PDB file of C-alpha atoms in Angstrom:
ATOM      1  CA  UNK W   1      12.113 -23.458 -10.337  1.00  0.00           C
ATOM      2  CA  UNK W   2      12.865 -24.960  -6.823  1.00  0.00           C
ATOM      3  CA  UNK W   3      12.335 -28.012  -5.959  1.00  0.00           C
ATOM      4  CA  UNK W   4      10.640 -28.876  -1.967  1.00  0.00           C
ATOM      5  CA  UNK W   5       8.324 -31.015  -0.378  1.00  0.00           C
ATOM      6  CA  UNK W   6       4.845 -31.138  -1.162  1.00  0.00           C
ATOM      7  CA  UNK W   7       6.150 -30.008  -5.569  1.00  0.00           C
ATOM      8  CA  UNK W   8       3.756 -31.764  -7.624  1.00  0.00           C
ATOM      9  CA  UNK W   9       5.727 -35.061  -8.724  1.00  0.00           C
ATOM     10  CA  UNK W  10       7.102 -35.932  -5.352  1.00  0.00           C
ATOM     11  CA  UNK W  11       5.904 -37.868  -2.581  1.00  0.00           C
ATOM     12  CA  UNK W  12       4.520 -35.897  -0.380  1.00  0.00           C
ATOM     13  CA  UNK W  13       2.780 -33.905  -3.425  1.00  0.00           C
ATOM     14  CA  UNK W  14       1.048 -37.063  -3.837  1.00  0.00           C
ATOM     15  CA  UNK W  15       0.292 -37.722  -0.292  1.00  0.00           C
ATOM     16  CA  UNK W  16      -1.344 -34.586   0.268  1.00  0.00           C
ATOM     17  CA  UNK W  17      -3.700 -35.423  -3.272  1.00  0.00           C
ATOM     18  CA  UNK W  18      -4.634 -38.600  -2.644  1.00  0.00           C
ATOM     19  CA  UNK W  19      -5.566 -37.099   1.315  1.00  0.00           C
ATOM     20  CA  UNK W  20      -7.784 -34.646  -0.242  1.00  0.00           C
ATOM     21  CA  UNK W  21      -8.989 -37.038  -2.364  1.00  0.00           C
ATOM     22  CA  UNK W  22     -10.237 -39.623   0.269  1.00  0.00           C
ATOM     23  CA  UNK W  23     -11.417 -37.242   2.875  1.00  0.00           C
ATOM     24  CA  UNK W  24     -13.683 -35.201  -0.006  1.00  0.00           C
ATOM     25  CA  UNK W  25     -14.790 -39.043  -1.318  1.00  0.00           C
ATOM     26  CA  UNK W  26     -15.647 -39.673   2.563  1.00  0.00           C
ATOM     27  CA  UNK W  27     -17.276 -36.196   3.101  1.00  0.00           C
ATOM     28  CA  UNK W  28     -19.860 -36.873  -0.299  1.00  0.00           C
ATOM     29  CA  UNK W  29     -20.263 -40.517   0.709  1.00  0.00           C
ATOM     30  CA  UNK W  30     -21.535 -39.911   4.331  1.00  0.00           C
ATOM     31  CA  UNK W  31     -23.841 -36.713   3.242  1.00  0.00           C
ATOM     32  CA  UNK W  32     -25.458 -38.654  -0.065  1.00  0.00           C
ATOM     33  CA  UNK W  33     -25.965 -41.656   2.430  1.00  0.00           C
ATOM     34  CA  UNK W  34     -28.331 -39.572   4.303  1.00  0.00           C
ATOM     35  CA  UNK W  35     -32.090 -39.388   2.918  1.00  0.00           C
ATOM     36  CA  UNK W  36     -32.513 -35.458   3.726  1.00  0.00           C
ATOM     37  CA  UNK W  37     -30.041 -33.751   2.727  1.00  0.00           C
ATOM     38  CA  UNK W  38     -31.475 -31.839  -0.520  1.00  0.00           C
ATOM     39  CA  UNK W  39     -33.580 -30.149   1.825  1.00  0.00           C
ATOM     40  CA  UNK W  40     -30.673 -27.983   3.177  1.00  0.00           C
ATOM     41  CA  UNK W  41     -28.826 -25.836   0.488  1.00  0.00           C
ATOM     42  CA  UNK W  42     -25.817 -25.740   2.261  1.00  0.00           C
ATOM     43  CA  UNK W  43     -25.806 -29.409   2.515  1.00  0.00           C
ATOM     44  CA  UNK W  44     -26.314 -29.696  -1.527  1.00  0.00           C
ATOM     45  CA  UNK W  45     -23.719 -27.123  -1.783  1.00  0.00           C
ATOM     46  CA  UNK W  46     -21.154 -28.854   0.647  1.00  0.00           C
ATOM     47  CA  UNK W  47     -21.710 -32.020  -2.526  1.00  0.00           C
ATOM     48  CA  UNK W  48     -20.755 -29.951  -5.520  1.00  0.00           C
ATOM     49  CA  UNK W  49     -18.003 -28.643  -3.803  1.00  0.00           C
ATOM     50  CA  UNK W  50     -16.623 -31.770  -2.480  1.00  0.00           C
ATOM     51  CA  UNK W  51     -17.192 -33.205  -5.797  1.00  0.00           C
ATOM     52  CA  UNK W  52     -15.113 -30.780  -7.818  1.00  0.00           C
ATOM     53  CA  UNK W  53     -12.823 -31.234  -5.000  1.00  0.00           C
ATOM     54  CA  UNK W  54     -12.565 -34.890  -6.039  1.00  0.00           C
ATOM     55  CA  UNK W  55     -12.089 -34.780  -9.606  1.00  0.00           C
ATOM     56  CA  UNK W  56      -9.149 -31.910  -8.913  1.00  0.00           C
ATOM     57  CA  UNK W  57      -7.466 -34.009  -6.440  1.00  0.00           C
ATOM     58  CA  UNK W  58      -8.229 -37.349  -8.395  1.00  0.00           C
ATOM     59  CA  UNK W  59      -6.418 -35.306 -11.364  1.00  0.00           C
ATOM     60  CA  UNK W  60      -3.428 -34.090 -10.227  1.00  0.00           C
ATOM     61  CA  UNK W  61      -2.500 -36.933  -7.917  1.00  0.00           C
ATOM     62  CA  UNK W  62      -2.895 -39.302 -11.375  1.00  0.00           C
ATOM     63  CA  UNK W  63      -0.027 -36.683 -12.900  1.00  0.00           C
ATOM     64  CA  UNK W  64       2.206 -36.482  -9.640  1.00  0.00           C
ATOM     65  CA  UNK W  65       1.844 -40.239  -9.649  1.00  0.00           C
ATOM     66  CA  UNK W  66       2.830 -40.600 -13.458  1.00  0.00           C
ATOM     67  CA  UNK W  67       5.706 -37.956 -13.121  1.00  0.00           C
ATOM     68  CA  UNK W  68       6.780 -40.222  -9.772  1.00  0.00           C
ATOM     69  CA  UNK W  69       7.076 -43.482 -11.800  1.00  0.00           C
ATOM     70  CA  UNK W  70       8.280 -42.182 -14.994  1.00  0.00           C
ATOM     71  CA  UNK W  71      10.492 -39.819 -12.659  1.00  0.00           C
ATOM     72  CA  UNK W  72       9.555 -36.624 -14.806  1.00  0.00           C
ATOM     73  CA  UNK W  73       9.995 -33.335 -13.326  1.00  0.00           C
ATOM     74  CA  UNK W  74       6.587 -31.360 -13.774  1.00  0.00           C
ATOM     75  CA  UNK W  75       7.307 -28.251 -12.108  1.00  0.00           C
ATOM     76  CA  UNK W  76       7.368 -25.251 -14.690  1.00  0.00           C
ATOM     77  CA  UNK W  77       5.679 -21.624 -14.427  1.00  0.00           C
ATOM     78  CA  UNK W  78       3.070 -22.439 -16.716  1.00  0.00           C
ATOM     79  CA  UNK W  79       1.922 -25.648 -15.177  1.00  0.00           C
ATOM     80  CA  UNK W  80       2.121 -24.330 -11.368  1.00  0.00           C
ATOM     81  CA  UNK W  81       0.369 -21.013 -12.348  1.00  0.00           C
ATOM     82  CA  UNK W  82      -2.758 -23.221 -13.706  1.00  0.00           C
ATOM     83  CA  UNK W  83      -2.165 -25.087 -10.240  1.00  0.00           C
ATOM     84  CA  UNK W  84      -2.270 -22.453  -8.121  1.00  0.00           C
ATOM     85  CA  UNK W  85      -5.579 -20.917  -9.767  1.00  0.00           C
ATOM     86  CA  UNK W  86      -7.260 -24.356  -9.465  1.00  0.00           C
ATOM     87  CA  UNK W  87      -5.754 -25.001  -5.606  1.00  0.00           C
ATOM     88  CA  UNK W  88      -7.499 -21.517  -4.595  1.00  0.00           C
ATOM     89  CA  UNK W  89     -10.474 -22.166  -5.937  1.00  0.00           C
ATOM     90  CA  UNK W  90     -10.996 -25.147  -4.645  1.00  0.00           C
ATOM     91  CA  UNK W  91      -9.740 -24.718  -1.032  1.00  0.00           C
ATOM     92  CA  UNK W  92     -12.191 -21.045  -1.393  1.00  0.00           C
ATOM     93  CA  UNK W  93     -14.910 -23.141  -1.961  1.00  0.00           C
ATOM     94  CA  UNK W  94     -14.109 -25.959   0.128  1.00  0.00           C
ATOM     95  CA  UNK W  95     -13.560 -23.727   3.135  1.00  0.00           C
ATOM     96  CA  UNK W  96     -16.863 -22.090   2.460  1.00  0.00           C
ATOM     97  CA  UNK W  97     -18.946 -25.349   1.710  1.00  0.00           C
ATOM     98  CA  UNK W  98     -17.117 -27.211   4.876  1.00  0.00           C
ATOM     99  CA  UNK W  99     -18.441 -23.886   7.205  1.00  0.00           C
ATOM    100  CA  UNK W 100     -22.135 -22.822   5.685  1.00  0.00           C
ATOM    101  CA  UNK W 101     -22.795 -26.669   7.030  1.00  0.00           C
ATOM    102  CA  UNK W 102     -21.538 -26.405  10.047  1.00  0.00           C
ATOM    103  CA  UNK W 103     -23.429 -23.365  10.509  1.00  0.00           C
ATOM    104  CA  UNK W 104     -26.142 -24.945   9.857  1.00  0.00           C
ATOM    105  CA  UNK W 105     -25.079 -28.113  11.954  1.00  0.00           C
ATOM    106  CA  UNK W 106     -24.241 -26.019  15.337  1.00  0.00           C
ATOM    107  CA  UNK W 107     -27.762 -24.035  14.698  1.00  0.00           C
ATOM    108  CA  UNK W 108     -29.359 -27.506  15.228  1.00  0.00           C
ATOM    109  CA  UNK W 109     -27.167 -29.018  17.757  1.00  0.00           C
ATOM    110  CA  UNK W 110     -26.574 -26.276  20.295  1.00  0.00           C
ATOM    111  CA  UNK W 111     -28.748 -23.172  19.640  1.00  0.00           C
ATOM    112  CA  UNK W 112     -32.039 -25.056  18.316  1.00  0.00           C
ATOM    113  CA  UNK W 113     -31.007 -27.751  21.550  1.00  0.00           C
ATOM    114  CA  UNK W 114     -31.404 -30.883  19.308  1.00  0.00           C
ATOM    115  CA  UNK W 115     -31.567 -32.256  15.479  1.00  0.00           C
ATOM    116  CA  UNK W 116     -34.744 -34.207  14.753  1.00  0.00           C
ATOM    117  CA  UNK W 117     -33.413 -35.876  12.312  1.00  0.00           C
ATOM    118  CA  UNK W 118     -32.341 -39.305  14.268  1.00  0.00           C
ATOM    119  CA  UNK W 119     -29.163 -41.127  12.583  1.00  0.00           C
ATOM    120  CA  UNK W 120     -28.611 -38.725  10.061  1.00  0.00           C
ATOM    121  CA  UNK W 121     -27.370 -36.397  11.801  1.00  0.00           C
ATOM    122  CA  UNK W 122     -24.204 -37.985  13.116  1.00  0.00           C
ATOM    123  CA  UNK W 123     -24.147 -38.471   9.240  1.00  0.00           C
ATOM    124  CA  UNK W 124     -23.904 -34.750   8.800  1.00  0.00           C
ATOM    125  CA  UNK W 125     -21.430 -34.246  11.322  1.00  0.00           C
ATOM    126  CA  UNK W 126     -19.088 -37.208   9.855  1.00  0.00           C
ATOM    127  CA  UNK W 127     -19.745 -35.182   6.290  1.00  0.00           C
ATOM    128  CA  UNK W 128     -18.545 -31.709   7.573  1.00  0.00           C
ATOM    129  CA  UNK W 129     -15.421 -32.963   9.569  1.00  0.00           C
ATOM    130  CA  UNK W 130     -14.486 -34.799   6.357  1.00  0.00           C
ATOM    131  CA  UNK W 131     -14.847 -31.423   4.293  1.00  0.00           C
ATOM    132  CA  UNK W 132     -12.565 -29.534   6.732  1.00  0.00           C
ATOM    133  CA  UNK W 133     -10.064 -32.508   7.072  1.00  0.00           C
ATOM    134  CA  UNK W 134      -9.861 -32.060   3.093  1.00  0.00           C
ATOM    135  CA  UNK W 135     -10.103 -28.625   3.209  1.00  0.00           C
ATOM    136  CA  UNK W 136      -7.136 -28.769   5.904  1.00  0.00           C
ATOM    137  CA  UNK W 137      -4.451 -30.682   2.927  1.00  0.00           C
ATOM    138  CA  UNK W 138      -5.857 -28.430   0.022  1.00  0.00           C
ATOM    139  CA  UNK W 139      -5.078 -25.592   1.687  1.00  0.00           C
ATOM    140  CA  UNK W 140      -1.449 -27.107   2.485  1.00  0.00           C
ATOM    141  CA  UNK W 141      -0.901 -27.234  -1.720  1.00  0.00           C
ATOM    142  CA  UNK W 142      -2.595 -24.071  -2.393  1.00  0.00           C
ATOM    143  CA  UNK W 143       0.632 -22.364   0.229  1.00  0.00           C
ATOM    144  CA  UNK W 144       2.577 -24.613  -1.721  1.00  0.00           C
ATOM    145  CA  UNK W 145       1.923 -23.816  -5.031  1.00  0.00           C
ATOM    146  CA  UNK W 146       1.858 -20.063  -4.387  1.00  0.00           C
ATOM    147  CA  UNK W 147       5.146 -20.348  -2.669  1.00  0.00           C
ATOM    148  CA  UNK W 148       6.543 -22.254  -5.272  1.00  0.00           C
ATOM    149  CA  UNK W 149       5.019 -19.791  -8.092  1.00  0.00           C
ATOM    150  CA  UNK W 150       6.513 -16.623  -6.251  1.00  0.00           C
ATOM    151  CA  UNK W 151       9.654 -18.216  -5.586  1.00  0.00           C
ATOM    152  CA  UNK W 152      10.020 -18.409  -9.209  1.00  0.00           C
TER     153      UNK W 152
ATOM    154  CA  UNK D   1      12.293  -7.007  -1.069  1.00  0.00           C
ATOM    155  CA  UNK D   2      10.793  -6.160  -4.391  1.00  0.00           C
ATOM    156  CA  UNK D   3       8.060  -3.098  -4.006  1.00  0.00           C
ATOM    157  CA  UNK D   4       4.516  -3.476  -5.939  1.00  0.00           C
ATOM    158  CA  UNK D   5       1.040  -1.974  -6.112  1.00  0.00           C
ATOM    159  CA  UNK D   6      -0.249  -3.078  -2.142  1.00  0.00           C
ATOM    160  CA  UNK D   7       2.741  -3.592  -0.212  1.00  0.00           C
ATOM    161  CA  UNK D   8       2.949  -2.013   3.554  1.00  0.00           C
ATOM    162  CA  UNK D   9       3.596   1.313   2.937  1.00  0.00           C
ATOM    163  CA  UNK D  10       1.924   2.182   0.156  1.00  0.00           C
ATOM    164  CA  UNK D  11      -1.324   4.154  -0.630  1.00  0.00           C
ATOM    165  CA  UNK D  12      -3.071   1.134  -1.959  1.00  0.00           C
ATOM    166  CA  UNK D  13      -1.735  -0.633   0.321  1.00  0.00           C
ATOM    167  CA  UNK D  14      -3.526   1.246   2.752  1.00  0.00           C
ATOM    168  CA  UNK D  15      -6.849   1.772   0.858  1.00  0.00           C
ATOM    169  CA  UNK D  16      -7.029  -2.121   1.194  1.00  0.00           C
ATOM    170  CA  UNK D  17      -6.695  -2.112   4.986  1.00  0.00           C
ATOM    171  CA  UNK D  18      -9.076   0.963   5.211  1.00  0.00           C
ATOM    172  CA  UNK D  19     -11.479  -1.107   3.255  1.00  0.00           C
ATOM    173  CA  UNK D  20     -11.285  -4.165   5.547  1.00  0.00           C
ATOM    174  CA  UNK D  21     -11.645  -2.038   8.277  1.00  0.00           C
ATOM    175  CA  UNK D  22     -14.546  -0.442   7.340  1.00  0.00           C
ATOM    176  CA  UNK D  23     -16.552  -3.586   5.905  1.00  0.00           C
ATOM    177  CA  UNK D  24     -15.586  -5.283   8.826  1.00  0.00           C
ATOM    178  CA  UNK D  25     -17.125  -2.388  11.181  1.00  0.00           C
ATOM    179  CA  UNK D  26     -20.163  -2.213   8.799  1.00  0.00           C
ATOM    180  CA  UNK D  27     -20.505  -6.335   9.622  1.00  0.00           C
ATOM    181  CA  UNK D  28     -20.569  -6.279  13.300  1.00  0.00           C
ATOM    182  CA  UNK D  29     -22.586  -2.919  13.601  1.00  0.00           C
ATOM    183  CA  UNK D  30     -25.535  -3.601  11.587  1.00  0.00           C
ATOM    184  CA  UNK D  31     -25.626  -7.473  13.514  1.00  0.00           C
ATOM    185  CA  UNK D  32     -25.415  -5.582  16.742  1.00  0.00           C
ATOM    186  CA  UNK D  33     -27.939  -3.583  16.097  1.00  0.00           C
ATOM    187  CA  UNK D  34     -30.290  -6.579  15.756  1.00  0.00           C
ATOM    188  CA  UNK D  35     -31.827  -7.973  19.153  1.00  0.00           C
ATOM    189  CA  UNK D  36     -31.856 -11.907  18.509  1.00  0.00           C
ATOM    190  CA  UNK D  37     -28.024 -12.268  17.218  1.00  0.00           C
ATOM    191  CA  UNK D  38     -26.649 -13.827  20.236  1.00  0.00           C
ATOM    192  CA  UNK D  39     -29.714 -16.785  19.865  1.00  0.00           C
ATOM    193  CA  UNK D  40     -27.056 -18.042  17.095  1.00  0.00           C
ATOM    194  CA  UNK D  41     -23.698 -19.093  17.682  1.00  0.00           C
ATOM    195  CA  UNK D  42     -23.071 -18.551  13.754  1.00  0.00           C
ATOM    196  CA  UNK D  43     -24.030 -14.761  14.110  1.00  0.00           C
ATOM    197  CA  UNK D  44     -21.811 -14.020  17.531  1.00  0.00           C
ATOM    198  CA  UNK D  45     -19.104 -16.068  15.800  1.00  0.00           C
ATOM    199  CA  UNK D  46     -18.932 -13.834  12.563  1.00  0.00           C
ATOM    200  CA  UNK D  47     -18.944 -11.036  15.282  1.00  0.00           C
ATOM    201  CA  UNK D  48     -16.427 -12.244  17.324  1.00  0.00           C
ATOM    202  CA  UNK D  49     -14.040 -12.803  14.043  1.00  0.00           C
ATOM    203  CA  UNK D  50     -14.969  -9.266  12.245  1.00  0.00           C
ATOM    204  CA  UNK D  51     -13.766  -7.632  15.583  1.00  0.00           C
ATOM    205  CA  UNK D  52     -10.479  -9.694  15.520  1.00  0.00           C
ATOM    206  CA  UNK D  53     -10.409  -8.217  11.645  1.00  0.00           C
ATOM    207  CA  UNK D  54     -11.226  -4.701  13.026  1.00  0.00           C
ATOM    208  CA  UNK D  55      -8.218  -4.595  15.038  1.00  0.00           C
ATOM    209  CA  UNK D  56      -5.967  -6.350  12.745  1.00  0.00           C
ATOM    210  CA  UNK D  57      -6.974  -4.284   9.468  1.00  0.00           C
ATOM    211  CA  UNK D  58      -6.922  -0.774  11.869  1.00  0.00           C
ATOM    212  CA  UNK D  59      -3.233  -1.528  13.293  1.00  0.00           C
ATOM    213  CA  UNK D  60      -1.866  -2.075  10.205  1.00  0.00           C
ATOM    214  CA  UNK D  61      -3.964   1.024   8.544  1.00  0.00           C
ATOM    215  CA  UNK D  62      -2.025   3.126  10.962  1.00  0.00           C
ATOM    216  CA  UNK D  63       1.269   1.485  10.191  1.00  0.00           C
ATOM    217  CA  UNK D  64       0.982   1.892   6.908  1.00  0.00           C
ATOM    218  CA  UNK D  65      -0.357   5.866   7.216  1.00  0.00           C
ATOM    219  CA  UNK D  66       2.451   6.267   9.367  1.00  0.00           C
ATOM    220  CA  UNK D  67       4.782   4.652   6.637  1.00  0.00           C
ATOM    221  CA  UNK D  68       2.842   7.209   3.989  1.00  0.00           C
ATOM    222  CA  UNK D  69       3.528  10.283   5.726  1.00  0.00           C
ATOM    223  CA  UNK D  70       7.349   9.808   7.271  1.00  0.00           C
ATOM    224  CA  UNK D  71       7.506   8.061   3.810  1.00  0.00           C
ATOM    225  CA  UNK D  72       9.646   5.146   5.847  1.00  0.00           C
ATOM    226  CA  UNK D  73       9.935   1.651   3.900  1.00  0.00           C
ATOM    227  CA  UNK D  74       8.184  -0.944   5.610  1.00  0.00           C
ATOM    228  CA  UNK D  75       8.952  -4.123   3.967  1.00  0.00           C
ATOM    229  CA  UNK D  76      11.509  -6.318   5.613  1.00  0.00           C
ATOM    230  CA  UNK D  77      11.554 -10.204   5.810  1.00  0.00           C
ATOM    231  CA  UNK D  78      10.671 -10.361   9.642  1.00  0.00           C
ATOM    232  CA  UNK D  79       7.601  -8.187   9.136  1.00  0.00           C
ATOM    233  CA  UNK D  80       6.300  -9.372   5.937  1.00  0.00           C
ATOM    234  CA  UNK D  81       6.448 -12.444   7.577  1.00  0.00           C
ATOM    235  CA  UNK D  82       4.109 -11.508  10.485  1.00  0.00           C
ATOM    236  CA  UNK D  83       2.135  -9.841   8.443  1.00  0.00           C
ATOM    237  CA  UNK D  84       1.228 -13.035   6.372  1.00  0.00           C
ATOM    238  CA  UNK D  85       0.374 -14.924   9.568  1.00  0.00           C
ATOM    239  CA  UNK D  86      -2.224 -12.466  10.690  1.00  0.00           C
ATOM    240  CA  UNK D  87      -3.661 -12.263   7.222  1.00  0.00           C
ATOM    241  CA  UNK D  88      -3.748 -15.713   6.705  1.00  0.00           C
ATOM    242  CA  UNK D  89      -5.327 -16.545  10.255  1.00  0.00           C
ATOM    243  CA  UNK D  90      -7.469 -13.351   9.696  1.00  0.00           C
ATOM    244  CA  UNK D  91      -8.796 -14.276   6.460  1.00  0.00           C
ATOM    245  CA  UNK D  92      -9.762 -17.965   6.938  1.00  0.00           C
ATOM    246  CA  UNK D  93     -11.610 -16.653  10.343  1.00  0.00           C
ATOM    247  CA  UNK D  94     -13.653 -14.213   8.279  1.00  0.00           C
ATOM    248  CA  UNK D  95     -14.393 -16.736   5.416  1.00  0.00           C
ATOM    249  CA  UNK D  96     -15.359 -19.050   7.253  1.00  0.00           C
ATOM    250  CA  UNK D  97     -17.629 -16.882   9.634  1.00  0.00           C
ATOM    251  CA  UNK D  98     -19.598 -15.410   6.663  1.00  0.00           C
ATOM    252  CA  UNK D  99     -20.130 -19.013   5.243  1.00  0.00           C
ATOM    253  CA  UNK D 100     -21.474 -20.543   8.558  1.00  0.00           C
ATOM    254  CA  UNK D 101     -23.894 -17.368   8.829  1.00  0.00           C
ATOM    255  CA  UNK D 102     -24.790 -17.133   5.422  1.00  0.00           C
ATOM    256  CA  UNK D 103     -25.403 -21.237   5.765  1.00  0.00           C
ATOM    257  CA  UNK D 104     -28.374 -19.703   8.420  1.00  0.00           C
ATOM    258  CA  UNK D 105     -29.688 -17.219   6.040  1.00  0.00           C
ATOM    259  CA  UNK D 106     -30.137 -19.785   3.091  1.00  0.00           C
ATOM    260  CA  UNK D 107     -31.845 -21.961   5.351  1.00  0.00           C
ATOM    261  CA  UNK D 108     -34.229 -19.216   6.779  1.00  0.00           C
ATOM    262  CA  UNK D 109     -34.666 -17.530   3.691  1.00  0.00           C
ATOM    263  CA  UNK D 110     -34.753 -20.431   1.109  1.00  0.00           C
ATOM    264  CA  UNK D 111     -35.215 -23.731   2.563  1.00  0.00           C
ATOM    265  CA  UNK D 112     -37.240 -22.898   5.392  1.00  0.00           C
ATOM    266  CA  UNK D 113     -39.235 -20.390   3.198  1.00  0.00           C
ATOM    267  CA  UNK D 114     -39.231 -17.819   5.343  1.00  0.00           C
ATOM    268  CA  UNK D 115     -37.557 -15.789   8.049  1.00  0.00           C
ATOM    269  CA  UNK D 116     -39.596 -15.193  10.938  1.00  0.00           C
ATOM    270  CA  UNK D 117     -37.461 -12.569  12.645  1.00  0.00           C
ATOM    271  CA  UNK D 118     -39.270  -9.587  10.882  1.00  0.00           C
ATOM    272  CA  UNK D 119     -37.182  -6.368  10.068  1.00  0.00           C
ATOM    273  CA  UNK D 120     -33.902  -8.093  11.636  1.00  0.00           C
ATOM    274  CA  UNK D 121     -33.819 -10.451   8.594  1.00  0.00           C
ATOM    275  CA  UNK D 122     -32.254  -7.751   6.485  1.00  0.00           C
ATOM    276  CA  UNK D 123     -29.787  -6.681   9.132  1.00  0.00           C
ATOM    277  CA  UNK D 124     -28.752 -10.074   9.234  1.00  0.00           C
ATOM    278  CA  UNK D 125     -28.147 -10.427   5.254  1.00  0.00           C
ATOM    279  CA  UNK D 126     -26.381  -6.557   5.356  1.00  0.00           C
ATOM    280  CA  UNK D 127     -23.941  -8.161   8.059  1.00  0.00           C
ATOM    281  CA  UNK D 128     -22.900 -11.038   6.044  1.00  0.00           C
ATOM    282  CA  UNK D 129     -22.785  -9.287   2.541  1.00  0.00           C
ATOM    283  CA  UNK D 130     -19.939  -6.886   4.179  1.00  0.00           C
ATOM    284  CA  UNK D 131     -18.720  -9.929   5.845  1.00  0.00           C
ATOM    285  CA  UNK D 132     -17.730 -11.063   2.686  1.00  0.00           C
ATOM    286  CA  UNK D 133     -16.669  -7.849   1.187  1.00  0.00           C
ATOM    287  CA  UNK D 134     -14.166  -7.871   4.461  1.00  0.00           C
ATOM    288  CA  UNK D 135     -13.503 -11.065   3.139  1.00  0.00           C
ATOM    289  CA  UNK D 136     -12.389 -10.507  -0.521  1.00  0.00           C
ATOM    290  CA  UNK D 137     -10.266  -7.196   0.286  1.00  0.00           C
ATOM    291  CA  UNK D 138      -8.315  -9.170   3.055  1.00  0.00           C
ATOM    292  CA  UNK D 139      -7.871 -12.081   1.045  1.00  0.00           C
ATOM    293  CA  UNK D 140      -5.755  -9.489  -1.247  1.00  0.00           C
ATOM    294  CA  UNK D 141      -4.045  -8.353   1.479  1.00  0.00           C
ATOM    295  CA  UNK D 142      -2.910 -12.150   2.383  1.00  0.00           C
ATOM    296  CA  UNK D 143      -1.971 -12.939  -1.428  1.00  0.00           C
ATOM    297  CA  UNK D 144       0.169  -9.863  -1.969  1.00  0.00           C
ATOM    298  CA  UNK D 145       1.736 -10.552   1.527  1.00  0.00           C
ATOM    299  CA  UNK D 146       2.691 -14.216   0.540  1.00  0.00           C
ATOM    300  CA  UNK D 147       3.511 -13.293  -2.802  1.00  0.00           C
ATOM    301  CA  UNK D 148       5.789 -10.765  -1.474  1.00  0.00           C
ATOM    302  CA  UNK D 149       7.208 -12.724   1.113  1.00  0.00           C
ATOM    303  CA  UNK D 150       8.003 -15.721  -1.105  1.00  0.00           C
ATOM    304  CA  UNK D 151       9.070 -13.352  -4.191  1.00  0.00           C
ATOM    305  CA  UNK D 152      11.921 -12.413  -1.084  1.00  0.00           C
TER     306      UNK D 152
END
């Protein structure tokens, strides 16, 4: 199995973890901070998804950061194939999550001509750009991993 | 190049295009045929990216008929290679136009209670359903493409 950037166990592997990891922390942090947001499905959904996008990244950034300082190589078919089924998944519903709210936030903003919701809804906004922004470095892995699984 | 079930050139190959062709037309006709679509940027967003679809999944339909019938072989590196872009730029568009729509649906339909736009309602759940079965057949398309491109 090859061995290039972004291989779980190297550096940039990690990087692009503990990036999804922050920006999914930042996008549920900013949304649960708001007092309305279980009103909105899309909203609640953009939460779970963000969530399981945390424990994921939390997960394998703990691994690429073991295999770093024990200097382990982790890359073999088994172990990428499970990584490439949980990096799809994730960046699917991530993708999904990140857009249903902005749907939902550009229905209020531009075609509804204001949100009535006061502070929260720079809250909102802050939320959704966080979800893309981790969406954006998921879906970096999830090429990676696929490349790296087909590449054999 | 290695040759497998949905490659350019092949009959499922083609079925798969047909089908994101024809989902994709399905989308944008029955939200056309709805009065109050262009009220939502959401709506003439998953419009604007199922016609970008349309033309995508129809030029390579015909490329790949053409391949069928003069039974040429299609795959080289080059073109497997733009292929994957346009999937891959195709795909994310589409996903993430259904999601922002069908963000606007929940919200009408479940968290608002109720959607006030009469008989359009159901147009406007049709459009997104085949927006997503677009969705899923062109995400096939982009795996095989990748797989096949990285598989060399």
């Amino acid at each position: 199995m090859k061995d290039f950037c972004g291989t779980p166990g190297t550096f940039f592997g990690l990087v692009l973890r503990m990036s999804q990891f922050i920006f999914a922390a930042g996008s549920v942090a900013s949304m649960v901070s708001t007092t309305s947001f279980f009103n909105f499905t899309a909203f609640c959904y953009l939460i779970a998804s963000m969530g399981l996008q945390i424990i994921w990244s939390l997960a394998l950034a703990l691994l690429d950061a073991y295999a770093l300082v024990r200097k382990k190589v982790l890359p073999n078919p088994v172990l990428i194939s499970l990584f490439v089924v949980g990096d799809w998944v994730t960046a699917t519903l991530s993708l999904a999550a990140a857009s249903a709210s902005a749907g939902i936030i550009v229905l209020y903003f531009n075609d509804l001509g204001h949100c009535h919701f006061g502070p929260e809804c720079q809250k909102y906004q802050i939320s959704v750009a966080f979800a893309f922004m981790s969406w954006i470095s998921i879906s970096i892995s999830s090429l990676i991993m696929l490349w790296l699984l087909a590449a054999g």
